[in-house]
């Protein structure tokens, strides 16, 4: 088993990166740890483009709008390092909060426009501001050529792409497919907090999206949305939102467009789960 080196400071990581050949592309996978197959797939995709892969593990307090969620977020560094070592020789960046946000840290205030007013933006006030700031800070530290993000967090991916474009950052954003458990449940660090029964109940997110995909060819988006909400209501999960949106603008649609996406957020007990996938064409 490889013995991965963990960098806890910006200085030590940057020193290590500076020792690499200049022409070697830097691939970067930002995470909050409690790693699962979804994260490890991002790392595998990164190794396809370079053998210089940085993985950050940082539970970013500024993107949590719920203090209990932050306090209970799983932290499993030792197991994470073992998982990463089984994939390749990654450089692990695991900074403290003070290292990430020193006294001279300047927050950026990027207007995300309509991306911020729907779904995650609407239900988690301040969440994307935290995401934009932590990812920008990490990009400044790592200076990656490529950064890998999961389609599981579809709106987050759209926000990051928007930020890169608006700020003219020279990073190529590589989207990676959603990795699922054998029963269809999207892999998530928060699944660690689900009971056996919760894990069965939580399948409803993926099942509802599958239902919508079979229902959509004969019905318009609003009919499909209503029928999907009805379908979802058989489960004990508490629905927060269920939307069918344009895959680029993320705004609700009235007519089908190729790749139209269903996005769902729901509570399984205290655990908030999200999922999304294409439900029409595309
Ligand atoms: P997180 O640790 O939850 O902040 O996620 C770090 C990265 O892993 C983000 O780009 C997520 O979209 C991605 N990710 C999380 N779960 C999955 C999954 N099941 N499939 C693909 N990517 C994922």
CSV table of N, CA and C in Angstrom, one decimal, residues 24-31 37-56 84 87-91 142 144-150 171-177 179:
chain,number,residue,atom,x,y,z
A,24,UNK,N,4.0,19.5,-16.9
A,24,UNK,CA,3.1,18.4,-16.4
A,24,UNK,C,1.7,19.1,-16.0
A,25,UNK,N,0.6,18.6,-16.6
A,25,UNK,CA,-0.7,19.3,-16.1
A,25,UNK,C,-1.0,18.9,-14.7
A,26,UNK,N,-1.6,19.8,-14.0
A,26,UNK,CA,-2.0,19.5,-12.6
A,26,UNK,C,-3.6,19.3,-12.6
A,27,UNK,N,-3.9,18.1,-12.1
A,27,UNK,CA,-5.3,17.7,-12.0
A,27,UNK,C,-5.8,17.9,-10.5
A,28,UNK,N,-7.0,18.4,-10.3
A,28,UNK,CA,-7.4,18.7,-9.0
A,28,UNK,C,-8.8,18.2,-8.7
A,29,UNK,N,-9.0,17.5,-7.6
A,29,UNK,CA,-10.3,17.0,-7.2
A,29,UNK,C,-10.6,17.5,-5.8
A,30,UNK,N,-11.5,18.6,-5.7
A,30,UNK,CA,-11.8,19.1,-4.4
A,30,UNK,C,-12.9,18.2,-3.7
A,31,UNK,N,-12.7,17.9,-2.5
A,31,UNK,CA,-13.7,17.1,-1.8
A,31,UNK,C,-13.9,17.6,-0.3
A,37,UNK,N,-17.2,5.8,-3.7
A,37,UNK,CA,-16.9,5.5,-5.1
A,37,UNK,C,-17.0,6.7,-6.0
A,38,UNK,N,-17.9,7.6,-5.7
A,38,UNK,CA,-18.1,8.7,-6.5
A,38,UNK,C,-16.9,9.6,-6.5
A,39,UNK,N,-16.3,9.8,-5.3
A,39,UNK,CA,-15.1,10.6,-5.2
A,39,UNK,C,-13.9,9.9,-5.9
A,40,UNK,N,-13.8,8.6,-5.7
A,40,UNK,CA,-12.7,7.9,-6.2
A,40,UNK,C,-12.8,7.8,-7.7
A,41,UNK,N,-14.0,7.8,-8.3
A,41,UNK,CA,-14.1,7.9,-9.7
A,41,UNK,C,-13.5,9.2,-10.3
A,42,UNK,N,-13.8,10.3,-9.6
A,42,UNK,CA,-13.2,11.6,-10.0
A,42,UNK,C,-11.7,11.5,-10.0
A,43,UNK,N,-11.1,10.8,-9.0
A,43,UNK,CA,-9.7,10.7,-9.0
A,43,UNK,C,-9.2,9.8,-10.1
A,44,UNK,N,-9.9,8.8,-10.4
A,44,UNK,CA,-9.5,7.9,-11.5
A,44,UNK,C,-9.5,8.7,-12.9
A,45,UNK,N,-10.6,9.5,-13.0
A,45,UNK,CA,-10.7,10.3,-14.3
A,45,UNK,C,-9.5,11.3,-14.3
A,46,UNK,N,-9.1,11.8,-13.2
A,46,UNK,CA,-8.0,12.8,-13.1
A,46,UNK,C,-6.7,12.1,-13.6
A,47,UNK,N,-6.5,10.9,-13.1
A,47,UNK,CA,-5.2,10.1,-13.5
A,47,UNK,C,-5.2,9.8,-15.0
A,48,UNK,N,-6.3,9.9,-15.7
A,48,UNK,CA,-6.3,9.7,-17.2
A,48,UNK,C,-5.6,10.9,-17.9
A,49,UNK,N,-5.6,12.0,-17.2
A,49,UNK,CA,-5.1,13.2,-17.9
A,49,UNK,C,-3.7,13.6,-17.4
A,50,UNK,N,-3.3,13.1,-16.2
A,50,UNK,CA,-2.0,13.4,-15.7
A,50,UNK,C,-1.6,12.5,-14.5
A,51,UNK,N,-0.4,12.4,-14.2
A,51,UNK,CA,0.0,11.6,-13.0
A,51,UNK,C,0.2,12.5,-11.8
A,52,UNK,N,-0.1,13.8,-12.0
A,52,UNK,CA,0.0,14.8,-10.9
A,52,UNK,C,-1.4,15.2,-10.5
A,53,UNK,N,-1.9,14.5,-9.5
A,53,UNK,CA,-3.3,14.7,-9.0
A,53,UNK,C,-3.3,15.1,-7.6
A,54,UNK,N,-4.0,16.3,-7.4
A,54,UNK,CA,-4.1,16.8,-6.0
A,54,UNK,C,-5.6,16.6,-5.6
A,55,UNK,N,-5.8,16.0,-4.4
A,55,UNK,CA,-7.1,15.8,-3.8
A,55,UNK,C,-7.2,16.7,-2.5
A,56,UNK,N,-8.1,17.6,-2.5
A,56,UNK,CA,-8.3,18.3,-1.2
A,56,UNK,C,-9.4,17.7,-0.4
A,84,UNK,N,-7.7,6.5,-1.1
A,84,UNK,CA,-7.0,7.2,-2.1
A,84,UNK,C,-5.7,6.5,-2.5
A,87,UNK,N,-6.0,4.0,-5.2
A,87,UNK,CA,-6.2,4.5,-6.6
A,87,UNK,C,-4.9,5.0,-7.2
A,88,UNK,N,-4.0,5.7,-6.5
A,88,UNK,CA,-2.8,6.2,-7.0
A,88,UNK,C,-2.0,7.1,-6.1
A,89,UNK,N,-0.9,7.6,-6.6
A,89,UNK,CA,-0.1,8.4,-5.8
A,89,UNK,C,-0.5,9.9,-5.8
A,90,UNK,N,-1.6,10.2,-5.0
A,90,UNK,CA,-2.2,11.5,-5.1
A,90,UNK,C,-1.5,12.4,-4.0
A,91,UNK,N,-1.5,13.7,-4.2
A,91,UNK,CA,-1.1,14.6,-3.2
A,91,UNK,C,-2.3,15.1,-2.5
A,142,UNK,N,-3.9,25.7,-5.6
A,142,UNK,CA,-3.4,24.5,-6.4
A,142,UNK,C,-3.0,24.9,-7.8
A,144,UNK,N,-4.7,24.5,-10.7
A,144,UNK,CA,-4.9,23.3,-11.6
A,144,UNK,C,-5.1,23.7,-13.0
A,145,UNK,N,-4.7,22.8,-13.9
A,145,UNK,CA,-5.1,22.9,-15.3
A,145,UNK,C,-6.5,22.3,-15.5
A,146,UNK,N,-6.8,21.2,-14.8
A,146,UNK,CA,-8.1,20.5,-14.9
A,146,UNK,C,-8.6,20.4,-13.5
A,147,UNK,N,-9.9,20.6,-13.3
A,147,UNK,CA,-10.6,20.3,-12.0
A,147,UNK,C,-11.8,19.4,-12.3
A,148,UNK,N,-12.0,18.5,-11.4
A,148,UNK,CA,-13.1,17.4,-11.6
A,148,UNK,C,-14.2,17.6,-10.7
A,149,UNK,N,-15.4,17.6,-11.2
A,149,UNK,CA,-16.6,17.8,-10.4
A,149,UNK,C,-17.7,16.8,-10.8
A,150,UNK,N,-18.5,16.3,-9.8
A,150,UNK,CA,-19.5,15.3,-10.1
A,150,UNK,C,-20.8,15.9,-10.6
A,171,UNK,N,-8.9,27.3,-15.9
A,171,UNK,CA,-9.0,25.9,-15.4
A,171,UNK,C,-10.1,25.2,-16.3
A,172,UNK,N,-9.8,24.0,-16.8
A,172,UNK,CA,-10.8,23.3,-17.5
A,172,UNK,C,-11.6,22.5,-16.5
A,173,UNK,N,-12.9,22.6,-16.6
A,173,UNK,CA,-13.8,21.9,-15.6
A,173,UNK,C,-14.3,20.6,-16.3
A,174,UNK,N,-14.0,19.5,-15.6
A,174,UNK,CA,-14.3,18.2,-16.2
A,174,UNK,C,-15.5,17.6,-15.4
A,175,UNK,N,-16.7,17.5,-16.0
A,175,UNK,CA,-17.8,16.9,-15.3
A,175,UNK,C,-17.7,15.4,-15.3
A,176,UNK,N,-18.0,14.7,-14.2
A,176,UNK,CA,-18.0,13.3,-14.1
A,176,UNK,C,-19.3,12.7,-13.7
A,177,UNK,N,-19.6,11.6,-14.3
A,177,UNK,CA,-21.0,10.9,-14.1
A,177,UNK,C,-21.2,10.7,-12.6
A,179,UNK,N,-22.0,8.5,-9.6
A,179,UNK,CA,-21.8,7.0,-9.3
A,179,UNK,C,-22.9,6.6,-8.2
